[in-house]
mmCIF file of C-alpha atoms in Angstrom:
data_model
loop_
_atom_site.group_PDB
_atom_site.id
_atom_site.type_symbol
_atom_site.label_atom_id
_atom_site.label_comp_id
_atom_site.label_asym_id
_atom_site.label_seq_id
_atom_site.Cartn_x
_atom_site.Cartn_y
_atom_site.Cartn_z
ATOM 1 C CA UNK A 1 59.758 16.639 42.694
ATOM 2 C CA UNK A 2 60.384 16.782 39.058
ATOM 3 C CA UNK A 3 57.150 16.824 36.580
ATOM 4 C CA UNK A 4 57.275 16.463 32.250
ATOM 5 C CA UNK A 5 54.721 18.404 30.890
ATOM 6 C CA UNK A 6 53.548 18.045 27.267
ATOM 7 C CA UNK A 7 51.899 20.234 24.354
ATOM 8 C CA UNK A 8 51.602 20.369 20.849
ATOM 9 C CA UNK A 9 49.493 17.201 20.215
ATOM 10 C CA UNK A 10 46.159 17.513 17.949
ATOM 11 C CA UNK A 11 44.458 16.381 14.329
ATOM 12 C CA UNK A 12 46.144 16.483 11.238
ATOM 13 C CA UNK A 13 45.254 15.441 7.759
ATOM 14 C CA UNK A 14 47.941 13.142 6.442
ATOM 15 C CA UNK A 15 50.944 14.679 5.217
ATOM 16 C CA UNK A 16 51.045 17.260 7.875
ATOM 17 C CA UNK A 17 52.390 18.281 10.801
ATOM 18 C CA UNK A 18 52.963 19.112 14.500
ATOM 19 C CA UNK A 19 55.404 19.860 16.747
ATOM 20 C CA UNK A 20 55.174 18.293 20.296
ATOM 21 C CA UNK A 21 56.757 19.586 23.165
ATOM 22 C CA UNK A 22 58.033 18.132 27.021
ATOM 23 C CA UNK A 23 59.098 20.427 29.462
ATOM 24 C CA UNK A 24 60.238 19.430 32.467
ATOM 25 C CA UNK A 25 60.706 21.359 35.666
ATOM 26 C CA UNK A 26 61.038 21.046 39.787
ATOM 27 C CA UNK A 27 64.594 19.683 40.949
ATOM 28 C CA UNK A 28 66.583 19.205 38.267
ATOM 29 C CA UNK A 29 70.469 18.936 38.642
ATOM 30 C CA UNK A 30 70.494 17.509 35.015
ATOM 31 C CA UNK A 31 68.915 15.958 32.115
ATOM 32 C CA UNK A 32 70.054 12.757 30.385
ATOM 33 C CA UNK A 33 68.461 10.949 28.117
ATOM 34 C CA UNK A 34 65.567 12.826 26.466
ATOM 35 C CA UNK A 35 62.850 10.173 24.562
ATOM 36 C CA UNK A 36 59.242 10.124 23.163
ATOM 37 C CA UNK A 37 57.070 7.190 22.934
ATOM 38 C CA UNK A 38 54.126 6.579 21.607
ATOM 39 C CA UNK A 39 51.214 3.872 22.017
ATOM 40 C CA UNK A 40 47.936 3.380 19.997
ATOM 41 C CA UNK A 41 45.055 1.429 20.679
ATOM 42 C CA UNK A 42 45.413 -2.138 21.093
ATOM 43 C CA UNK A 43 49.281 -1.990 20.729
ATOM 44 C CA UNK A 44 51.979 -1.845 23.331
ATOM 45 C CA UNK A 45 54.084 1.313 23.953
ATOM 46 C CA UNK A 46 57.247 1.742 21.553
ATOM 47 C CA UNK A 47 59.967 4.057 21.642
ATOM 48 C CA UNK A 48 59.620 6.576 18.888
ATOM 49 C CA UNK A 49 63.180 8.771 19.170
ATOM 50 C CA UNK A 50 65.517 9.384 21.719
ATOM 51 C CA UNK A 51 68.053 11.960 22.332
ATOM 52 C CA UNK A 52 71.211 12.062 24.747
ATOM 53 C CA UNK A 53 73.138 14.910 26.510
ATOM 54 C CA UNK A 54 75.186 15.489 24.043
ATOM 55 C CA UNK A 55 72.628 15.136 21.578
ATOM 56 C CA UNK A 56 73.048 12.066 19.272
ATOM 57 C CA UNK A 57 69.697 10.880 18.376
ATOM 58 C CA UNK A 58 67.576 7.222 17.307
ATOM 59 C CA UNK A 59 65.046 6.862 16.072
ATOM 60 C CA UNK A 60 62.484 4.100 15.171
ATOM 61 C CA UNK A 61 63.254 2.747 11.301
ATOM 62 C CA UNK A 62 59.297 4.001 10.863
ATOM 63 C CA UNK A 63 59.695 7.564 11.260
ATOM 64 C CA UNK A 64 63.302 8.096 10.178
ATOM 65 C CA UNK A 65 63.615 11.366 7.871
ATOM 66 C CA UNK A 66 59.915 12.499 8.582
ATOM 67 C CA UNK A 67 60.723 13.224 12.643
ATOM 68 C CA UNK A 68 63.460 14.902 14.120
ATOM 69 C CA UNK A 69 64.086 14.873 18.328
ATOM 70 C CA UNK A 70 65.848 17.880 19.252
ATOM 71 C CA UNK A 71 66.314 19.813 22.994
ATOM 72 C CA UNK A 72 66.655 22.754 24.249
ATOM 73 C CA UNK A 73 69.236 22.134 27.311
ATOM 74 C CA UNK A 74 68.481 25.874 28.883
ATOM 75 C CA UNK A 75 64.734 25.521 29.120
ATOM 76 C CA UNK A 76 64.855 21.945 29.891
ATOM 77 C CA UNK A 77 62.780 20.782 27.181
ATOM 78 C CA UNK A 78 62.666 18.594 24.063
ATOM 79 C CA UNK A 79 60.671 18.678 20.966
ATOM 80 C CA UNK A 80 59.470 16.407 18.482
ATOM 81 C CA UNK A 81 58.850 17.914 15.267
ATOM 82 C CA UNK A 82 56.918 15.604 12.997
ATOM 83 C CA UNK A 83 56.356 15.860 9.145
ATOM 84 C CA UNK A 84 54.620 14.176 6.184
ATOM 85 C CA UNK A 85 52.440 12.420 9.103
ATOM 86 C CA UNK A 86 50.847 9.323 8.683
ATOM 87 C CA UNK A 87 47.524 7.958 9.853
ATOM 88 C CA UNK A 88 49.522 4.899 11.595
ATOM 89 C CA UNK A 89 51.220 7.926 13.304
ATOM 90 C CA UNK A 90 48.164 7.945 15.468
ATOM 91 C CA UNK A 91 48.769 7.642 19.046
ATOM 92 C CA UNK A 92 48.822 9.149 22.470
ATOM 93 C CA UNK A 93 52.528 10.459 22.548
ATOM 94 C CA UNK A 94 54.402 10.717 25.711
ATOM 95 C CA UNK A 95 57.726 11.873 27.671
ATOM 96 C CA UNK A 96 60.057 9.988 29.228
ATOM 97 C CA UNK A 97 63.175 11.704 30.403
ATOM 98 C CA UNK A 98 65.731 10.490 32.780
ATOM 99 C CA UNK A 99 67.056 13.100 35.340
ATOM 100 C CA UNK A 100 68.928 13.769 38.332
ATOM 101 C CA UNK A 101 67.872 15.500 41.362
ATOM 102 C CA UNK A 102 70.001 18.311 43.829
ATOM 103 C CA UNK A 103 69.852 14.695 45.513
ATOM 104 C CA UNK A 104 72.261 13.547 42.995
ATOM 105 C CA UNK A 105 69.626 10.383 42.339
ATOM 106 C CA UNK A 106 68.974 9.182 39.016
ATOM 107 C CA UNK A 107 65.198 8.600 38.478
ATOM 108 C CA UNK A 108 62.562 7.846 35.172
ATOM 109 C CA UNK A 109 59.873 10.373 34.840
ATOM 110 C CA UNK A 110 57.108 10.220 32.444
ATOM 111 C CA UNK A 111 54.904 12.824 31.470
ATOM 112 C CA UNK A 112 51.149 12.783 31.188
ATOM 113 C CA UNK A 113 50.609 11.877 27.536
ATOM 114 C CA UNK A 114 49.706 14.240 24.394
ATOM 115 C CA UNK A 115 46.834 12.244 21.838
ATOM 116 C CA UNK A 116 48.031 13.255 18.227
ATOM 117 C CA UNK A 117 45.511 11.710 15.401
ATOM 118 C CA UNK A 118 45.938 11.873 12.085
ATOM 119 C CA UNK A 119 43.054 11.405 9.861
ATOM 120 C CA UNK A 120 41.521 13.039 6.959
#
């Protein structure tokens, strides 16, 4: 069993900042692709960055030189740090991460979603 935990989500006034965090843990063998999506109200769910294993990183156009994905490979974990935030930045955040098992299966694991709302 592998689970994604998340932190770091809150309010903000615009222009500020946060730092979310996914940790995952249980039976990893490795860690591919690292991304965080994000989906507010009445929209659909978009990806927001993505890094790899040997981490080059994409981002959506929207956030591009206010966000920056990075991982930690030794703790399992990856980070969004977010700057100059937005009100249309608000959304419930969340992990996706794909990993393989000691079973040597690839699988898609999601974690349980992080609300971050920026508003004055």
């Amino acid at each position: 069993q592998v689970q994604l935990v998340e932190s770091g989500g809150g309010l903000v006034q615009p222009g500020g900042s946060l730092r979310l965090s996914c940790a995952a843990s249980g039976s990893i063998f490795s860690i591919s692709v690292m991304t965080w999506f994000r989906q507010a109200p009445g929209k659909e769910r978009e990806l927001v960055a993505r890094i790899d294993s040997g981490g080059s990183t994409n981002y959506i156009s929207s956030v591009k030189g206010r966000f920056t994905i990075f991982r930690d490979n030794a703790k399992n974990t990856v980070y969004l740090q977010m700057n100059s935030l937005k009100p249309e930045d608000t959304a419930v955040y969340y992990c996706n991460s794909l990993i393989i098992g000691y079973d040597r299966r690839l699988n898609n694991y999601w974690g349980q979603g992080t609300q971050v709302t920026v508003s004055s």
